[in-house]
PDB file of C-alpha atoms in Angstrom:
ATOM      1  CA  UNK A   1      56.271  67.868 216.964  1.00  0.00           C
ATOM      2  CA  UNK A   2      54.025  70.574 218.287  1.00  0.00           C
ATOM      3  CA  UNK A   3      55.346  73.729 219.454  1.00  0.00           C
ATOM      4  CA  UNK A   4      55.099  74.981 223.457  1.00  0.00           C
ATOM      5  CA  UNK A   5      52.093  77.226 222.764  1.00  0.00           C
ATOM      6  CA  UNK A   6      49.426  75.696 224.537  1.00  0.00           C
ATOM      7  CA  UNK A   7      47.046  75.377 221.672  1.00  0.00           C
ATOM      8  CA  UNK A   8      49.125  73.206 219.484  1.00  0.00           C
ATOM      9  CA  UNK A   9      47.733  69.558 219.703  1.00  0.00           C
ATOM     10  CA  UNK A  10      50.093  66.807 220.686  1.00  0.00           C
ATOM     11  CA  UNK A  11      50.742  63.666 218.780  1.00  0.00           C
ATOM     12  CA  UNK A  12      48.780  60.570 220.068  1.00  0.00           C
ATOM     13  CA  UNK A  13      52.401  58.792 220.913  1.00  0.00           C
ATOM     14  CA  UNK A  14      52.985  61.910 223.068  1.00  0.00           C
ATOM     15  CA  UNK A  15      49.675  62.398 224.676  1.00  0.00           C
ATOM     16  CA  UNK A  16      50.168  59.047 225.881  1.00  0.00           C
ATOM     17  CA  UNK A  17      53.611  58.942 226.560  1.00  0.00           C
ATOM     18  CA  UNK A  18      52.930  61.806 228.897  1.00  0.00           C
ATOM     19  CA  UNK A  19      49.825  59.856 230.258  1.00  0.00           C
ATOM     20  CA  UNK A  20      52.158  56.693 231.806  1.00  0.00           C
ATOM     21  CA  UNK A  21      54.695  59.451 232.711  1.00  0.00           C
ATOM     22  CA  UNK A  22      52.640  60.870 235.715  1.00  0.00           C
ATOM     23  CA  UNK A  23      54.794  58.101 237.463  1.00  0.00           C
ATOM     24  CA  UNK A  24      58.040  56.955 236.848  1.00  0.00           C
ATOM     25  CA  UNK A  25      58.486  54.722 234.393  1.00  0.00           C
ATOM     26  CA  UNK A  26      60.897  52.903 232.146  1.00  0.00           C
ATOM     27  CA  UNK A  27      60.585  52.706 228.576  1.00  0.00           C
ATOM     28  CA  UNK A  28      59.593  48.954 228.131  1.00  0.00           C
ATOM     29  CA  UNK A  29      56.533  49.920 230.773  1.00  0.00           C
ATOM     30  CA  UNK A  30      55.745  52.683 228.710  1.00  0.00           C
ATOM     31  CA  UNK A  31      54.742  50.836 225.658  1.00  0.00           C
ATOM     32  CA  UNK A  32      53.071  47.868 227.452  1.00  0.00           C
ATOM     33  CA  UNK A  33      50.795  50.397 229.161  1.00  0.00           C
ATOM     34  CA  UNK A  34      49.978  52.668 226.540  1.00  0.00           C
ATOM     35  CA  UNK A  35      48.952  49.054 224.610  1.00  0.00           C
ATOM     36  CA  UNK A  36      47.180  48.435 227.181  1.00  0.00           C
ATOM     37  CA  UNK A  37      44.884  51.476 228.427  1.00  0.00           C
ATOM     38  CA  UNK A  38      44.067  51.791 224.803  1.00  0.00           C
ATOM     39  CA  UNK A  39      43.307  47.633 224.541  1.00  0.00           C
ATOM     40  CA  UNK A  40      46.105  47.155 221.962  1.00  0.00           C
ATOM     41  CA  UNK A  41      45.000  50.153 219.317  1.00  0.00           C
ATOM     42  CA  UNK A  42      48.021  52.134 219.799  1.00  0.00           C
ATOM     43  CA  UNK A  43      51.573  49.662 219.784  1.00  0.00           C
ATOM     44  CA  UNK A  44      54.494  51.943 220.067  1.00  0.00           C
ATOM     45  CA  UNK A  45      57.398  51.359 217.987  1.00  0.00           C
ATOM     46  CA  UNK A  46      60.702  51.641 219.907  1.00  0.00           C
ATOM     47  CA  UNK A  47      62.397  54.063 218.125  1.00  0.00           C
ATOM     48  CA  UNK A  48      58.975  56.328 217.956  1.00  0.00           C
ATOM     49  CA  UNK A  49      59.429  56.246 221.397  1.00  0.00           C
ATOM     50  CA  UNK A  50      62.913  56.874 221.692  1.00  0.00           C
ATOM     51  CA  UNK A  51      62.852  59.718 219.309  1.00  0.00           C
ATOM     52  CA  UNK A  52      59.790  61.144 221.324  1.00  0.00           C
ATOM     53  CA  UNK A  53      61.436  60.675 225.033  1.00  0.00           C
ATOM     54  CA  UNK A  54      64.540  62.417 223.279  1.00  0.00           C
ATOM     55  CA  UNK A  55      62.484  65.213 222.563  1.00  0.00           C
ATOM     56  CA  UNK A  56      60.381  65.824 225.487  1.00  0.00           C
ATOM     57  CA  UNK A  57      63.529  65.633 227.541  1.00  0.00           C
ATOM     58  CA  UNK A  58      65.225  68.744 225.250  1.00  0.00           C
ATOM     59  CA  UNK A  59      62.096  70.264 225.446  1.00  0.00           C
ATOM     60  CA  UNK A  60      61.929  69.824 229.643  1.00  0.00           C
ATOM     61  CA  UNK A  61      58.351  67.826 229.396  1.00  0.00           C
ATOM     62  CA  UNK A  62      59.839  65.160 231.148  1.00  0.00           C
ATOM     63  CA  UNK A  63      62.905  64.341 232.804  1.00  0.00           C
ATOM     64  CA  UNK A  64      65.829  61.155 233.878  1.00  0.00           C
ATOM     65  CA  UNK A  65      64.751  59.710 237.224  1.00  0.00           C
ATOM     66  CA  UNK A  66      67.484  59.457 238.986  1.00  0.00           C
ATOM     67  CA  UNK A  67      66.851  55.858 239.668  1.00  0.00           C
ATOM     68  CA  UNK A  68      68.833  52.939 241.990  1.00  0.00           C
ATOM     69  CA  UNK A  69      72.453  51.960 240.267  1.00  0.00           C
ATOM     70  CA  UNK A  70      71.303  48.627 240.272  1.00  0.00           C
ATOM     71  CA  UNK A  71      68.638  48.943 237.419  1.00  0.00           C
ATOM     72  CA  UNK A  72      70.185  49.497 234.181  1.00  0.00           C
ATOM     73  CA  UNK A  73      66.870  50.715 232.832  1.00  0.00           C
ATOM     74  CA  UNK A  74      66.645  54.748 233.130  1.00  0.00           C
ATOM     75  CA  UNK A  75      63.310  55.512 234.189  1.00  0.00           C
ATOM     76  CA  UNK A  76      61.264  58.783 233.214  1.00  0.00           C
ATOM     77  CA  UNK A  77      58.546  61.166 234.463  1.00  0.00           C
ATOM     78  CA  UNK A  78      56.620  64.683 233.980  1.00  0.00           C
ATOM     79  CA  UNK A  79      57.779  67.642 235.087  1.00  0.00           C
ATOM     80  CA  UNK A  80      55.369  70.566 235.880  1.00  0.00           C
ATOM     81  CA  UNK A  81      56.006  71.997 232.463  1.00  0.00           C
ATOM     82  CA  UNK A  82      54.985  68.401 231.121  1.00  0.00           C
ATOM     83  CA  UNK A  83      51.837  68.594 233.395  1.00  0.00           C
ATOM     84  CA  UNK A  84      50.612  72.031 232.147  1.00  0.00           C
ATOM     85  CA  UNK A  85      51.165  70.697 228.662  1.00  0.00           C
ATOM     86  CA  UNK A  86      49.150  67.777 229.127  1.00  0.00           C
ATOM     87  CA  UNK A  87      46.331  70.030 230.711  1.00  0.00           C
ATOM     88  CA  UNK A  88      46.027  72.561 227.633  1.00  0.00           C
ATOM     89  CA  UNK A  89      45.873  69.090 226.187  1.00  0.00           C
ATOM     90  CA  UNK A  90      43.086  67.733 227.823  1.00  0.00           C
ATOM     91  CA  UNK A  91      41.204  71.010 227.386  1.00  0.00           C
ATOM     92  CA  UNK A  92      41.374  71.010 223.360  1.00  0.00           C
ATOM     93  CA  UNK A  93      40.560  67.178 223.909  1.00  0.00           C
ATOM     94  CA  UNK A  94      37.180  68.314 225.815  1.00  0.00           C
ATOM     95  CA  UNK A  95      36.317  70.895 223.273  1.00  0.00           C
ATOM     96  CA  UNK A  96      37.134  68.367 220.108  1.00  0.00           C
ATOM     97  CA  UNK A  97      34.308  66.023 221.694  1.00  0.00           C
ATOM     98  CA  UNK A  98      31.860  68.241 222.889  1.00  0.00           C
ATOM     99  CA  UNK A  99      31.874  69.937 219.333  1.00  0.00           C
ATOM    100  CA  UNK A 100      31.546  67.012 217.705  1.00  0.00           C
ATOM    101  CA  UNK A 101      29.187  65.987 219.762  1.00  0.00           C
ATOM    102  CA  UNK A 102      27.038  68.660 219.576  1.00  0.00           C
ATOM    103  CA  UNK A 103      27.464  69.071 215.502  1.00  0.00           C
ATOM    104  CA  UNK A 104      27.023  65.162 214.705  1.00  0.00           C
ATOM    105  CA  UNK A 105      23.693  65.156 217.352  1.00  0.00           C
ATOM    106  CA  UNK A 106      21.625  68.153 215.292  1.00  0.00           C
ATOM    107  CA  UNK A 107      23.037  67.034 212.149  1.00  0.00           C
ATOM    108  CA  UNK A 108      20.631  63.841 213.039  1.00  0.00           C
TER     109      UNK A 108
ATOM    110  CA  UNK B   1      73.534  24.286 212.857  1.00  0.00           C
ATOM    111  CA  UNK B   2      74.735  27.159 210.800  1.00  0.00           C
ATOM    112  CA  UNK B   3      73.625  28.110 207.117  1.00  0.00           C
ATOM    113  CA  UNK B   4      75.131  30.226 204.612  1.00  0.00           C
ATOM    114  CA  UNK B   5      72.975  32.349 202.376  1.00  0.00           C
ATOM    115  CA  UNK B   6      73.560  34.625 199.219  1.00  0.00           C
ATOM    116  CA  UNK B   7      71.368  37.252 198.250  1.00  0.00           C
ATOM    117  CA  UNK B   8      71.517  40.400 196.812  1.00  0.00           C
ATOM    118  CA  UNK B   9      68.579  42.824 197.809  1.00  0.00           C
ATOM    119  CA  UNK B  10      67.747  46.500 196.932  1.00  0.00           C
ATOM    120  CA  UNK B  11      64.934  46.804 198.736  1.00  0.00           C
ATOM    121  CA  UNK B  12      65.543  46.803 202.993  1.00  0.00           C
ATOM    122  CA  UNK B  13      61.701  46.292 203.124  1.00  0.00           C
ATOM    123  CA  UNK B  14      61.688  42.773 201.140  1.00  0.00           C
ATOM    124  CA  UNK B  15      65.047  42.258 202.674  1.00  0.00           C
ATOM    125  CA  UNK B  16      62.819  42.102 206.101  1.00  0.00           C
ATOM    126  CA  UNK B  17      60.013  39.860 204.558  1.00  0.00           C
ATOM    127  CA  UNK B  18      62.383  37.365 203.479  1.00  0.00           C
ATOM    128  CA  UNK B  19      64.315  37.574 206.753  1.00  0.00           C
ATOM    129  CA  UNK B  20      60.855  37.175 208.319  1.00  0.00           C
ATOM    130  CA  UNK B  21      60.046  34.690 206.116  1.00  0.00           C
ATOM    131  CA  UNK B  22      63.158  32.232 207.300  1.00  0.00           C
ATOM    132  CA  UNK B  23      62.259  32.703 210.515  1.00  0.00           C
ATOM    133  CA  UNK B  24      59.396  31.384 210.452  1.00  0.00           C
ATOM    134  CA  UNK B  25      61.112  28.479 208.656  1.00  0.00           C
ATOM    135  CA  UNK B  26      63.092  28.101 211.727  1.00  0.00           C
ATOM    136  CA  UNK B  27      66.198  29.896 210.528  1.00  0.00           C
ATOM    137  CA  UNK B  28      67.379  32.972 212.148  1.00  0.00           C
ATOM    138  CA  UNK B  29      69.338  35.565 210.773  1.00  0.00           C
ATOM    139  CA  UNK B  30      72.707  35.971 213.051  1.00  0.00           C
ATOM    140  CA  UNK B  31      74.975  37.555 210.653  1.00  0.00           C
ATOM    141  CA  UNK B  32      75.353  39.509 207.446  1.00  0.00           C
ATOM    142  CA  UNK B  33      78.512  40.283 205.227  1.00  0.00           C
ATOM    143  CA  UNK B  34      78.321  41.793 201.966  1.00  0.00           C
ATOM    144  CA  UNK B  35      75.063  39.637 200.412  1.00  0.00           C
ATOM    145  CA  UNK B  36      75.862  36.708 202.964  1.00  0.00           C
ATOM    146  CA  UNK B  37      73.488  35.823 205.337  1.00  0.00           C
ATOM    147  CA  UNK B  38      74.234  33.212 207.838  1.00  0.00           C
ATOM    148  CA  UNK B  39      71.131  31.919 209.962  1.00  0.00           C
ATOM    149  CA  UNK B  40      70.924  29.780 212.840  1.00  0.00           C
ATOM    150  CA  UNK B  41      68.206  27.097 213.740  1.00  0.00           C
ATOM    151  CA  UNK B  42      65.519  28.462 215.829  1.00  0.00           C
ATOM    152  CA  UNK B  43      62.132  27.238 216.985  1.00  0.00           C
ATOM    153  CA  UNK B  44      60.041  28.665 213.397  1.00  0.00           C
ATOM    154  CA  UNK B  45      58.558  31.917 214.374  1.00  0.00           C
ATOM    155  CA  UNK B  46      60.847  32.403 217.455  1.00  0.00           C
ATOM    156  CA  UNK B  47      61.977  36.198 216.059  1.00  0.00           C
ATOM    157  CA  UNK B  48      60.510  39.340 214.104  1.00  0.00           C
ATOM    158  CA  UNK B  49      63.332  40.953 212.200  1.00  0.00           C
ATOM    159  CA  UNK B  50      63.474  44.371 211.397  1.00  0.00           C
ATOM    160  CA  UNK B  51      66.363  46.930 209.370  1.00  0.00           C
ATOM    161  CA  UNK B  52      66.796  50.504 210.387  1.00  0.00           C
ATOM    162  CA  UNK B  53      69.495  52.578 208.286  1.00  0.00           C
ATOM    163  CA  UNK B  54      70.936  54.511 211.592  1.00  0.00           C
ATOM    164  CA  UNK B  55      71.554  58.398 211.670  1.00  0.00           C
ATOM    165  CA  UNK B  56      75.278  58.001 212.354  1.00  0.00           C
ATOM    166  CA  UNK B  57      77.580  55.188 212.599  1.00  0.00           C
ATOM    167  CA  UNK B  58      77.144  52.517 214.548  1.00  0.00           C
ATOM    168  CA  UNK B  59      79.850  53.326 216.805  1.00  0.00           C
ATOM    169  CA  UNK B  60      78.792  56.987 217.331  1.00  0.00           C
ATOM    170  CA  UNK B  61      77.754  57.986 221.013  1.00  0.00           C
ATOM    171  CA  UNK B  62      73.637  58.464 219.691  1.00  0.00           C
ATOM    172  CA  UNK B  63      74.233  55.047 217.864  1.00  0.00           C
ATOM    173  CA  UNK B  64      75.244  53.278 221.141  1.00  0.00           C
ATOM    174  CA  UNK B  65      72.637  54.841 223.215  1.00  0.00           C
ATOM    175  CA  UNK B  66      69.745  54.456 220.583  1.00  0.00           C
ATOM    176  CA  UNK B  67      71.019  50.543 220.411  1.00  0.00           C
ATOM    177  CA  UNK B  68      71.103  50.508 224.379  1.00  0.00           C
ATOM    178  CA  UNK B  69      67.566  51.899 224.271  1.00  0.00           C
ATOM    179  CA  UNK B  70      66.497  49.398 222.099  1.00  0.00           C
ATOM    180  CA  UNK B  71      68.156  46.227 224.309  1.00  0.00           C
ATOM    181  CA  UNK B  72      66.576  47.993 227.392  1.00  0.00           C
ATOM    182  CA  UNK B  73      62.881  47.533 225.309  1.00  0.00           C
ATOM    183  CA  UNK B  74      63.982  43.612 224.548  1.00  0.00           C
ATOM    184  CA  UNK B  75      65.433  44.749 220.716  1.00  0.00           C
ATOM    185  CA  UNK B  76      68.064  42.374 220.362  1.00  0.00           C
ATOM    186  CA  UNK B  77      71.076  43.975 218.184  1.00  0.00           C
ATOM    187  CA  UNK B  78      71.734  41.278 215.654  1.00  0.00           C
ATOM    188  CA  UNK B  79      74.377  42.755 213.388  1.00  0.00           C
ATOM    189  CA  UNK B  80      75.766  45.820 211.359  1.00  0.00           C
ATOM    190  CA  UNK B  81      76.391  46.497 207.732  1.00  0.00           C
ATOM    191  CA  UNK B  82      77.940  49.918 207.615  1.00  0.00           C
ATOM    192  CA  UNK B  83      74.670  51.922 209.330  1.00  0.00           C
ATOM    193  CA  UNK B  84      72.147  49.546 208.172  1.00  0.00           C
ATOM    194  CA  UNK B  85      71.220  47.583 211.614  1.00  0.00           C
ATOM    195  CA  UNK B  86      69.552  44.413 211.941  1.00  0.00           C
ATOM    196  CA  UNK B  87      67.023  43.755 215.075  1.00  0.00           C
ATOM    197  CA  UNK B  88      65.280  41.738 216.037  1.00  0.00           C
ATOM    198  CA  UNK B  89      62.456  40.811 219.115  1.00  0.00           C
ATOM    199  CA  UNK B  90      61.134  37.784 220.386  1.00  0.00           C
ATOM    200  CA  UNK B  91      57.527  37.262 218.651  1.00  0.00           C
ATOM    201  CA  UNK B  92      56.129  36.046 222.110  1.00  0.00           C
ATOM    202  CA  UNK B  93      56.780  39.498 223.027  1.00  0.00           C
ATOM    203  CA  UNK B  94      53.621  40.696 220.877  1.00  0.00           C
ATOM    204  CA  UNK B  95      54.065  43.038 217.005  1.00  0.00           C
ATOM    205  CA  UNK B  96      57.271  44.547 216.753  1.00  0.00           C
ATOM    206  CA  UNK B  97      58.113  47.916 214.276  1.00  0.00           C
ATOM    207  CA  UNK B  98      60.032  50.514 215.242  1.00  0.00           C
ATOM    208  CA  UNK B  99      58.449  53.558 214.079  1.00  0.00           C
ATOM    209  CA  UNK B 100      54.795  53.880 214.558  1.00  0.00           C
ATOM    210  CA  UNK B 101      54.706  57.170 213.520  1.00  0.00           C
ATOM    211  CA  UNK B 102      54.290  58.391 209.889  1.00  0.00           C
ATOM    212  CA  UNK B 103      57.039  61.518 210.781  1.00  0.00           C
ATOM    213  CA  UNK B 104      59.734  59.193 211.868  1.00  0.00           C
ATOM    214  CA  UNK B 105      59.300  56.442 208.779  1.00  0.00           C
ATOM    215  CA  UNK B 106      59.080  59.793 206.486  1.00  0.00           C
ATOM    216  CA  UNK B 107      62.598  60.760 207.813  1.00  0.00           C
ATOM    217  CA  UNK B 108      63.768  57.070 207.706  1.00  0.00           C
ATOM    218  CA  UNK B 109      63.216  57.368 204.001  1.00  0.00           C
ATOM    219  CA  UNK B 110      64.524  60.569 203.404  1.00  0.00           C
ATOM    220  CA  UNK B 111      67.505  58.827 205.359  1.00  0.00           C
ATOM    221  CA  UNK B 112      67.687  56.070 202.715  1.00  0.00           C
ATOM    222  CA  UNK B 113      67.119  58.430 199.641  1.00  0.00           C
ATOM    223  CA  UNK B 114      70.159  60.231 200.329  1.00  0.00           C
ATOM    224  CA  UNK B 115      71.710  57.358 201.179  1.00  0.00           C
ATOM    225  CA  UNK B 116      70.872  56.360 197.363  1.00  0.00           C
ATOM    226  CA  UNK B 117      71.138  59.579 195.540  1.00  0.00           C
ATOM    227  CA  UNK B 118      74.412  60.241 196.744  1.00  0.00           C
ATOM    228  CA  UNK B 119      75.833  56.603 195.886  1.00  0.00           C
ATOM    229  CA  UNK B 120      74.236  57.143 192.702  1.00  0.00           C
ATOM    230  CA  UNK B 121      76.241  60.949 191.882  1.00  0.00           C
ATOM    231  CA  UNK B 122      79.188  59.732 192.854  1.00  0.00           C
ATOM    232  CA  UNK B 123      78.892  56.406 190.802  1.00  0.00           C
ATOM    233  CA  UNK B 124      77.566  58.649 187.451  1.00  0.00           C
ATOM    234  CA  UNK B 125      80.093  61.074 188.013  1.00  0.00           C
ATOM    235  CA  UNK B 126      82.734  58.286 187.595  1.00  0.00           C
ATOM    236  CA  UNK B 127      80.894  56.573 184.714  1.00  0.00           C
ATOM    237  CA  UNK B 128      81.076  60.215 182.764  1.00  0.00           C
ATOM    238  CA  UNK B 129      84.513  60.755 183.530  1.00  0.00           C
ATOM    239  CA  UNK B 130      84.955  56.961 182.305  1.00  0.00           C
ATOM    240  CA  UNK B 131      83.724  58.308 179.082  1.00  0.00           C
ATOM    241  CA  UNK B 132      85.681  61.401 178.988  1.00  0.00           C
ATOM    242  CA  UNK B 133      88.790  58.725 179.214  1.00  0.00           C
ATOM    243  CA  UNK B 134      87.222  56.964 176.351  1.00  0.00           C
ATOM    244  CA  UNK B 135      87.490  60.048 173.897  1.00  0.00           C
ATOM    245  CA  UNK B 136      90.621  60.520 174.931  1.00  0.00           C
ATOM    246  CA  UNK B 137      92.195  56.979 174.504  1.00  0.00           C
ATOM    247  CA  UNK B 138      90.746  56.403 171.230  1.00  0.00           C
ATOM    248  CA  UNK B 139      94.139  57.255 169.533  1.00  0.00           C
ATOM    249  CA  UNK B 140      95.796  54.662 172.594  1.00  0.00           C
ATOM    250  CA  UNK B 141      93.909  51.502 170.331  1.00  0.00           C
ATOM    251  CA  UNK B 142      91.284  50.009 170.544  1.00  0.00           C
ATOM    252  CA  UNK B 143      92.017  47.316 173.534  1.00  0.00           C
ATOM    253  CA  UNK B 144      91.937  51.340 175.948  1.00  0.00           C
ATOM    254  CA  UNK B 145      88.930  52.530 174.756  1.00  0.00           C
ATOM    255  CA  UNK B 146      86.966  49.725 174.773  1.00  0.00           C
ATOM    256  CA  UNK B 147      87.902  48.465 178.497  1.00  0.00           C
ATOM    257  CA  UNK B 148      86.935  51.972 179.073  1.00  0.00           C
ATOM    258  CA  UNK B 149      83.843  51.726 177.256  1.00  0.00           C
ATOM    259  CA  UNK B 150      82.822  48.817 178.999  1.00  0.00           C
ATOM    260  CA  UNK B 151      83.934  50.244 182.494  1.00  0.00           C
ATOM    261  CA  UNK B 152      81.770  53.449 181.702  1.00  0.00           C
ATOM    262  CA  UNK B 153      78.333  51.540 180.812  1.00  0.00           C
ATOM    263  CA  UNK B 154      78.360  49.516 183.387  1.00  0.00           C
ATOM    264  CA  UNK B 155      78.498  52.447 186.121  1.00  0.00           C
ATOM    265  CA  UNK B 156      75.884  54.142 184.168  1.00  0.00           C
ATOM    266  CA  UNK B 157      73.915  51.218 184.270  1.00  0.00           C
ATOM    267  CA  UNK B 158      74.570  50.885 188.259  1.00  0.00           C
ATOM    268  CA  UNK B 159      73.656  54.608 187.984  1.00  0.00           C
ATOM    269  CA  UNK B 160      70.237  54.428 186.357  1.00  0.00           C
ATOM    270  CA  UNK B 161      69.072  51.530 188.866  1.00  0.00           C
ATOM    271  CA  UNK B 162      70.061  53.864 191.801  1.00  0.00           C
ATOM    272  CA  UNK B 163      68.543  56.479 190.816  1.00  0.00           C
ATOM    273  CA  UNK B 164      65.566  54.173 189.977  1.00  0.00           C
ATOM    274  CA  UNK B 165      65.963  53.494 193.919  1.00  0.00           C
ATOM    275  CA  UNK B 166      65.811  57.064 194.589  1.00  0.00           C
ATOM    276  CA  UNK B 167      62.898  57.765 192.799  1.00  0.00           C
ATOM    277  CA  UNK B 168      61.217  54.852 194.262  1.00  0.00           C
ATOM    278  CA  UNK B 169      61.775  56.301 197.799  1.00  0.00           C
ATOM    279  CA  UNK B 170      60.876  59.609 196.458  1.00  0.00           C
ATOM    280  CA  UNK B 171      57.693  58.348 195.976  1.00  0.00           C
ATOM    281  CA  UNK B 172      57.196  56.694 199.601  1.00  0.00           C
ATOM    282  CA  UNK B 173      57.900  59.695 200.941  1.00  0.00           C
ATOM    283  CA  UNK B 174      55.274  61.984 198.747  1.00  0.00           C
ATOM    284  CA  UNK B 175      52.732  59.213 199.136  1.00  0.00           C
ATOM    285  CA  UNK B 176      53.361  59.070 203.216  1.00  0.00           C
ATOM    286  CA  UNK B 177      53.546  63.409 203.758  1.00  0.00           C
ATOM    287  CA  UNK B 178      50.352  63.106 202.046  1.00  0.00           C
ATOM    288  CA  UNK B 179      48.887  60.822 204.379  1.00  0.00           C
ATOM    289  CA  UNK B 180      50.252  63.208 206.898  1.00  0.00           C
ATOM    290  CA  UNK B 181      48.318  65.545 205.766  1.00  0.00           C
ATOM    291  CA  UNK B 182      45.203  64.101 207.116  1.00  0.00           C
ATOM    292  CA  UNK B 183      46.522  61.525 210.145  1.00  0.00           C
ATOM    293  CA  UNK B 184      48.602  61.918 212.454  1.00  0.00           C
TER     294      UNK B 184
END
């Protein structure tokens, strides 16, 4: 699991995780979306995911929605600290690409 | 209709093919007691079974709430065998694992290798000390030291297979941190 510095890059399961998080969201929804904004490349295993919400929430990424009693799912989302994780993220993402980008173009 | 089973297996991961396997046959695994399966008719390929050795017992708080998680994500809980679980998910409801990540099957296998190595200490420690008796009970006749003899090389025999195991998982593990070393 990477570390709170913001240059450490974040698994794929958590990149994602923190994706369907910008809303709440129960875990069940969590691995049907992520199968489905990445058309069935990345499947989620249930206890991958349970280990990773586990950790986020220690970590304060995420947190419990404090959801209707009526629901027995418990329902998730981002917290700030989650958001400012997931734009360092998207930063390192950008430069990954346009390096490569650049590299694999004048390498041709 | 119900149907009893026996089978010994060492390894979970066959375990889960031939579990797999009979439910695709139409026979799903409901219950498991020391090598005895007992299945249940099913439509064939109803379920996707799966076999997770759990951090803590099954009745410890992370246990239940891990197992709660799991219902909540359509895991069905089918049974226990001391903290070895058996799940299983409806196939409609697409591929089922339960760690996609190579970090959390690493530490499931370090999980199981202790599991193993420990079993196997304990079991050679008792197979020595079997041996020690055997020394000792050689002036008690022959009928002492030879139930003893026989006592001792079969738990050394038990204790070469696990540690067989052990090394087998030992492996896994080496083979999947190096993976980790380039993927995620």
């Amino acid at each position: 699991m990477a570390d709170d510095t913001p240059q450490d890059a974040l698994t794929e399961a958590v990149y994602y995780i923190l994706l369907t998080m910008l809303e709440p969201i129960h875990g069940y929804a969590v691995m049907q979306n992520i199968e489905k904004l990445t058309n069935g490349r990345v499947t989620l295993g249930a206890g991958t995911l349970y280990g990773a919400i586990n950790t986020l929430l220690e970590k304060q990424w995420i947190c419990a929605v404090a959801g209707d009693k009526d629901s027995r799912k418990k329902e998730y989302v981002i917290t700030d600290l989650g958001h400012k994780m997931l734009q360092h993220e998207l930063v390192r993402l950008e430069e990954l690409l346009i390096n490569g980008k650049n590299k694999l173009e004048n390498s041709q | 209709m119900k149907t009893k089973l026996w089978k010994a297996f060492w390894d979970y991961e066959k375990e889960e093919d031939w579990l797999n396997k009979m439910a695709t046959k139409g026979l799903a695994m409901t219950a498991y007691t020391f090598c005895r399966y007992t299945f249940e008719d099913c439509i064939p390929g109803e379920y996707i079974y799966r076999i997770e050795l759990l951090e803590h017992s099954v009745s410890h708080p992370e246990s239940v709430q891990y197992i709660r998680f799991m219902a909540e994500n359509g895991v069905e809980h089918v049974d226990t065998y001391f903290r070895w679980v058996y799940f299983r998910k409806k196939a409609t409801d697409g591929d089922f694992k339960i760690y996609s990540d190579l970090t959390s099957r690493i530490k499931h296998y370090q999980r199981i290798s202790k599991i193993w190595f420990t079993i196997c200490c304990v079991d050679l420690s008792i197979g020595l000390f079997q041996f020690n008796i055997v020394i000792h009970s050689w002036e008690r006749g022959v009928q002492y030291w030879l139930t003893n003899a026989v006592g001792g090389i079969l738990l050394i025999s038990l204790g070469i297979i696990l540690l067989s195991l052990w090394w087998c998982y030992t492996k896994k593990i080496k083979r999947l941190k190096r993976e980790r070393e380039i993927h995620e």
